[in-house]
Short mmCIF file of C-alpha atoms in Angstrom, two decimals:
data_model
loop_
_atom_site.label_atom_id
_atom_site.label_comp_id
_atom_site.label_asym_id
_atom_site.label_seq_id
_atom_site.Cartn_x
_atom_site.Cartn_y
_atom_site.Cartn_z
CA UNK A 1199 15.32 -1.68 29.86
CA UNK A 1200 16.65 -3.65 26.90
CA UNK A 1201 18.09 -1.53 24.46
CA UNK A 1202 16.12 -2.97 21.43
CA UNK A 1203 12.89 -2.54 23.33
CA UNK A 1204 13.49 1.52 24.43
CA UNK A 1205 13.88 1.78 20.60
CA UNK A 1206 10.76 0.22 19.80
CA UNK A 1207 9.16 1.95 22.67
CA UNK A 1208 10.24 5.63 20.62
CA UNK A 1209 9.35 4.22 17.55
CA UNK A 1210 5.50 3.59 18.83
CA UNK A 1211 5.61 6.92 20.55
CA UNK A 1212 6.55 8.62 17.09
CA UNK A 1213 4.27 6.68 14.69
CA UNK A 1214 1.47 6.85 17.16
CA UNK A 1215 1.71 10.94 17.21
CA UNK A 1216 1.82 10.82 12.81
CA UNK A 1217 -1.74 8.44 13.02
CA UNK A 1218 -4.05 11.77 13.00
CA UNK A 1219 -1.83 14.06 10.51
CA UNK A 1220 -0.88 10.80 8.08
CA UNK A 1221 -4.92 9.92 8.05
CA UNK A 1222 -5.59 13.71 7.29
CA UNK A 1223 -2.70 13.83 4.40
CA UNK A 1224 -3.90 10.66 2.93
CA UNK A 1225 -7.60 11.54 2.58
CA UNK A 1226 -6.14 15.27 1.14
CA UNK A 1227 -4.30 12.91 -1.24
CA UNK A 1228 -6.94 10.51 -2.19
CA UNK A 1229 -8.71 13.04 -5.15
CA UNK A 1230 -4.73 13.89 -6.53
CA UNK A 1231 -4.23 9.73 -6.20
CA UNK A 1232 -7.35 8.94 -8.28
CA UNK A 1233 -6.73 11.81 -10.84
CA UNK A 1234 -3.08 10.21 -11.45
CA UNK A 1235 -4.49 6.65 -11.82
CA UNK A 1236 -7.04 8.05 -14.08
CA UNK A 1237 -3.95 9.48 -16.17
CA UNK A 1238 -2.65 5.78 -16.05
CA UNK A 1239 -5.33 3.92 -17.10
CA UNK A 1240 -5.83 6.25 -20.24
CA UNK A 1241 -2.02 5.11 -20.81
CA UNK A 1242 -2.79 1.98 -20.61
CA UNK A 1243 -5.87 2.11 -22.51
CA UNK A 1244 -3.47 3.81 -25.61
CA UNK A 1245 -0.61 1.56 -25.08
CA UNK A 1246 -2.27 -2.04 -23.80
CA UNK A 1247 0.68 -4.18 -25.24
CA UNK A 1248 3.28 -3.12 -22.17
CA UNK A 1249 0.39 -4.47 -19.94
CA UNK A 1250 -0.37 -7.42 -21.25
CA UNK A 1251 1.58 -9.63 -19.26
CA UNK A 1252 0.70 -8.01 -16.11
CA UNK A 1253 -2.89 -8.05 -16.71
CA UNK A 1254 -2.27 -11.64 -17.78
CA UNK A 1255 -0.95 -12.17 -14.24
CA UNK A 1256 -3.67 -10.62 -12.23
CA UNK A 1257 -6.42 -12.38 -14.28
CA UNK A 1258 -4.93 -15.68 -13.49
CA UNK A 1259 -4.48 -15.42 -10.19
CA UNK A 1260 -7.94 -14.29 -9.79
CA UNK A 1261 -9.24 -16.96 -12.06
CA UNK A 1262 -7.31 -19.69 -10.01
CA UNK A 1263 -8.99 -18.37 -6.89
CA UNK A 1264 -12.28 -18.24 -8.24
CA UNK A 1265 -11.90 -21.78 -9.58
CA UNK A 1266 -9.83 -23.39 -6.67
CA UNK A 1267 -7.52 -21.41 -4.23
CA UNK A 1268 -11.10 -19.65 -3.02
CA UNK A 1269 -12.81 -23.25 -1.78
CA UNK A 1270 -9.46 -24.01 -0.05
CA UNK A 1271 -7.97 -24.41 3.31
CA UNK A 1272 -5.21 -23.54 1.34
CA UNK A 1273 -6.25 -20.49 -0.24
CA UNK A 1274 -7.62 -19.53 3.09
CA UNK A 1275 -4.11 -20.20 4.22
CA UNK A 1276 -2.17 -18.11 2.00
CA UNK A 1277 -4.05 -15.62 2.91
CA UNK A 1278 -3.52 -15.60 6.47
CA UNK A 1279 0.30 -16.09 6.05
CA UNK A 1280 0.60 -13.06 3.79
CA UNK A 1281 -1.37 -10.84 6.44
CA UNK A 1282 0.48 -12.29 9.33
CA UNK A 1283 4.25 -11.89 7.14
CA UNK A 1284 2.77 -8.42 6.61
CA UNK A 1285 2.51 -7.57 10.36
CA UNK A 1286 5.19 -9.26 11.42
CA UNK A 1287 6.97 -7.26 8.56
CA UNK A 1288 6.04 -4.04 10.07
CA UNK A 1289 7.15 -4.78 13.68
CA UNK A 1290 10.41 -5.80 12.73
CA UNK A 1291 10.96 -2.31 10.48
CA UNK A 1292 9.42 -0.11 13.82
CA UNK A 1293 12.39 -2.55 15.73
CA UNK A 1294 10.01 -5.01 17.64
CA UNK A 1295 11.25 -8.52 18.38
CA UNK A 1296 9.28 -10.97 17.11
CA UNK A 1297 8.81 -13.58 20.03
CA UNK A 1298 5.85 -15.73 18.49
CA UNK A 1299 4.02 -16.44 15.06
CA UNK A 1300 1.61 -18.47 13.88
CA UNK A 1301 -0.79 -18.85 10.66
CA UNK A 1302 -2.94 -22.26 10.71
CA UNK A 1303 -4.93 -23.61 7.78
CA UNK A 1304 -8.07 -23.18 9.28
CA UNK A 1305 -7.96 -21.60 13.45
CA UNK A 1306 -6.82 -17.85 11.95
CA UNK A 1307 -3.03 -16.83 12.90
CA UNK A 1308 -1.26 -14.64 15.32
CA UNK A 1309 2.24 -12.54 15.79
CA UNK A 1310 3.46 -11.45 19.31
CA UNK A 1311 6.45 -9.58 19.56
CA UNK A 1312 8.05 -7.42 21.97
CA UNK A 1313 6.65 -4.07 23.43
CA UNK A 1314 3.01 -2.09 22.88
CA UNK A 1315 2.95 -1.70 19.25
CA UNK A 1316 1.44 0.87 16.78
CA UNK A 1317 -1.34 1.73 14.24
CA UNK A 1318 1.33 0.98 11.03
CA UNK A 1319 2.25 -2.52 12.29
CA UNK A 1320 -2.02 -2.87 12.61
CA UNK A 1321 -2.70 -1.20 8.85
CA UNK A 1322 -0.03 -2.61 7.04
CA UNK A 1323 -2.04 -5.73 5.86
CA UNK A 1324 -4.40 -3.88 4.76
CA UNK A 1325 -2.52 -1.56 2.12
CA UNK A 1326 0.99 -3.64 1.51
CA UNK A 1327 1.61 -6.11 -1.08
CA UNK A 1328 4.30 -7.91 1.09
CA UNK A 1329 3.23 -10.81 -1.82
CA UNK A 1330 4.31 -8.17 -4.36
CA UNK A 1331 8.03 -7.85 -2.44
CA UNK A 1332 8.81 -12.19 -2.75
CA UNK A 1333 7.17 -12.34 -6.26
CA UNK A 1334 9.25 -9.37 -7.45
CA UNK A 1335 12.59 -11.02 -6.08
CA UNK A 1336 11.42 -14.65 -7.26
CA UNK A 1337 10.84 -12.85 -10.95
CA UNK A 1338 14.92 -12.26 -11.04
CA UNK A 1339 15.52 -16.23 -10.54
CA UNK A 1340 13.54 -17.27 -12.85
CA UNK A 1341 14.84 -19.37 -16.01
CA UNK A 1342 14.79 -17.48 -19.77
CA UNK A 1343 15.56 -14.14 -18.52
CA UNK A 1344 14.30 -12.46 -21.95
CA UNK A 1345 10.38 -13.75 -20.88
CA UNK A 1346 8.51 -11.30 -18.89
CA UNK A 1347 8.35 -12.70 -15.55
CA UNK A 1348 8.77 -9.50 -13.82
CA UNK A 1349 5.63 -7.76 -15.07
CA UNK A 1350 3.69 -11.47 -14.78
CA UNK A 1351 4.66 -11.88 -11.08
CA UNK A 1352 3.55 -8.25 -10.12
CA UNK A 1353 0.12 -8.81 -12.35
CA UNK A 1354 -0.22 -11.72 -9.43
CA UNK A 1355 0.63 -10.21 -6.86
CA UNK A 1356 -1.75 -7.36 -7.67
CA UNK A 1357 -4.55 -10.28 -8.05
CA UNK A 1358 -3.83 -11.22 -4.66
CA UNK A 1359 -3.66 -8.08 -2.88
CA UNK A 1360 -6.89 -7.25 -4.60
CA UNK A 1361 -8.64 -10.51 -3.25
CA UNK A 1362 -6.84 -10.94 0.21
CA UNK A 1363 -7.97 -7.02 0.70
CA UNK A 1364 -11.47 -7.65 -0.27
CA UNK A 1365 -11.70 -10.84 2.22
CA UNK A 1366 -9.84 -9.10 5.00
CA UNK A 1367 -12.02 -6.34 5.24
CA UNK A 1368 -14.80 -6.78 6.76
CA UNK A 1369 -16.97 -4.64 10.04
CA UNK A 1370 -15.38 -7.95 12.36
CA UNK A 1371 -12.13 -7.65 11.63
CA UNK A 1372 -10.75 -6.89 15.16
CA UNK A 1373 -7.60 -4.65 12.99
CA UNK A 1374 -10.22 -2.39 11.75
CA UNK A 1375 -11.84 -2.28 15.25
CA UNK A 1376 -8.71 -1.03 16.78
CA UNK A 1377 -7.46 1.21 13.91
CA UNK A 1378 -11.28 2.90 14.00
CA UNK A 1379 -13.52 3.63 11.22
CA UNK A 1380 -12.75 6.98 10.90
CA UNK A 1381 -9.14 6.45 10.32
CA UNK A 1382 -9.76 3.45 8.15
CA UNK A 1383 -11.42 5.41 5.78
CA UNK A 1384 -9.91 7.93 5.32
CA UNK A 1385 -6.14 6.04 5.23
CA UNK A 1386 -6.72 2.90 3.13
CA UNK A 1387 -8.34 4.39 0.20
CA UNK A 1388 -5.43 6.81 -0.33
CA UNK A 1389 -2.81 4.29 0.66
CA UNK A 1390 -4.48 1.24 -1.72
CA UNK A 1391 -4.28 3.71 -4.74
CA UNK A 1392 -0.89 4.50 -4.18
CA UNK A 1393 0.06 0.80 -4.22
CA UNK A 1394 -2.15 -0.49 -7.40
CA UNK A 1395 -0.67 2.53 -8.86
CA UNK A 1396 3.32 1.92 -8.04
CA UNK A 1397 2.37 -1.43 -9.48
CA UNK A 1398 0.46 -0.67 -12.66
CA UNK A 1399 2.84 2.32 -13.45
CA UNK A 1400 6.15 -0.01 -12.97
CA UNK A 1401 4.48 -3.07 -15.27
CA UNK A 1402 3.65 -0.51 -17.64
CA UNK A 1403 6.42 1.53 -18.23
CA UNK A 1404 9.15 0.69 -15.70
CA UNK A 1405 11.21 3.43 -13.62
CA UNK A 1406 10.08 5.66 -16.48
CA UNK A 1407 6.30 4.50 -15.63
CA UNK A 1408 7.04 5.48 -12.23
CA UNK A 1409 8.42 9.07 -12.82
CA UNK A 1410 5.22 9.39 -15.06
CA UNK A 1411 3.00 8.29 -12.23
CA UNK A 1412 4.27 10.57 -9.10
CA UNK A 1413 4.61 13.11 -11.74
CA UNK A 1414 0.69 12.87 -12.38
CA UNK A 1415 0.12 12.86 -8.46
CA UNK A 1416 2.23 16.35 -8.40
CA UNK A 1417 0.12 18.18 -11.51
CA UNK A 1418 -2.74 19.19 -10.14
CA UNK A 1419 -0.39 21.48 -7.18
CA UNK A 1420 1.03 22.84 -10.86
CA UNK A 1421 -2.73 23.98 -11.60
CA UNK A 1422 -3.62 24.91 -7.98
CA UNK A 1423 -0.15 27.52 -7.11
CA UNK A 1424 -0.43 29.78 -10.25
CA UNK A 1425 -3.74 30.80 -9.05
CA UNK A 1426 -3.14 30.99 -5.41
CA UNK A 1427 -0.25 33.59 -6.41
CA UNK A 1428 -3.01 35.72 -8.33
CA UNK A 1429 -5.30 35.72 -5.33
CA UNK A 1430 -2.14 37.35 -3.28
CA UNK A 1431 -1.42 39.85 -6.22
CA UNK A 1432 -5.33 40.29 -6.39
CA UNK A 1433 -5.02 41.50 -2.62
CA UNK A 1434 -2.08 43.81 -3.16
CA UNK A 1435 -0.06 41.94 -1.44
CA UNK A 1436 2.21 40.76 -5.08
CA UNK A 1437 5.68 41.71 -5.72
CA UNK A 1438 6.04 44.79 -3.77
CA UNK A 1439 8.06 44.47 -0.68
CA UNK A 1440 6.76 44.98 2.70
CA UNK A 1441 7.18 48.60 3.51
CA UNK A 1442 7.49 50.00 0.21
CA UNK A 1443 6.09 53.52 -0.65
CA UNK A 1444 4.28 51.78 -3.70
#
């Protein structure tokens, strides 16, 4: 067996024994998610100026869709480039060979690549703004340095993610059909506010944003593990050692 595809072949193994326990973390992470973008939208809603050019970005992306990108072959292209990139993305991280890809302007697209596969290479369209990753690096290239491309670019690509997302996911979608409903929902919402949030948190406060963000994620274990220690000490079962004459 070729060496690259044994390696794929444990990768698939792995990531198909995390699907169960990574749906069941995300939906226990969903309420903590939406509490921390909560926390960020009130930040945004004190401090809009930081945000401005990102929610400058988003709007016209979504504006240019509505007005022309959406009655496309075009549009409808991008689209189905992105989601194909975005699988092909993920089977090249979990070490699959790509061996075929296409992405037509109006018969739908396809990657083939080497060995059985796995949920994550399935998903990943669905929850990752590969748009986000080429805008980000194009943002560093471009001319007056001093202009805020950066937060611009990401304001797009979160207008994109947000549309392609919405037009992707539908009860036909054959990725959904294979992933289940079950998992779907109770994976993508999680995994979708973790992504709007990395990008809202970065455009409005940078690495700083970010530390604020996972830091909101983390509070509400700061709230939950004071009390769980009183319920032990409540139980006599506090400080005292086991086997003490207490």
């Amino acid at each position: 067996m070729d060496k690259k595809v044994h390696l794929s072949s444990r990768f698939d193994y792995v990531i198909s024994f995390l699907k169960w326990p990574a749906a069941w973390l995300a939906a226990i992470l969903t309420p903590f998610l939406a509490w921390a973008f909560l926390n960020l939208v009130a930040r945004v809603v004190t401090s809009p100026l930081a945000i401005v050019p990102f929610a400058g970005g988003t709007f016209f992306f979504i504006i240019l869709w509505r007005k022309w990108l959406g009655a496309s072959r075009y549009g409808r292209f991008l689209i189905t480039l992105e989601h194909e990139s975005t699988h092909a993305l993920f089977a090249l991280i979990t070490w699959h060979r790509i061996v075929g890809f296409r992405a037509s302007l109006g018969r739908g697209g396809e990657v083939r690549f080497t060995g059985k596969g796995n949920w994550l290479i399935t998903a990943a369209p669905y929850f990752f703004p590969t748009a986000a990753l080429l805008l980000f690096v194009i943002a560093y290239i471009m001319p007056f340095p001093g202009l805020p491309w950066q937060s611009f670019l990401l304001g797009v690509a979160l207008g994109y993610h947000i549309i392609s997302t919405y037009k992707e996911t539908h009860r036909d979608q054959s990725d959904l059909k294979d992933l289940g409903s079950t998992f779907c929902w109770m994976f993508l919402p999680a995994a979708n506010l973790a992504v709007v949030g990395l990008l809202m948190s970065f455009a409005h406060g940078a690495s700083e944003g970010l530390g604020v963000w996972f830091a909101d994620i983390g509070r509400p274990f700061e709230w939950i593990w004071p009390f769980a220690d009183l319920g032990l000490d409540a139980n006599g079962m506090g400080d005292n050692p086991v086997g003490s004459d207490e």
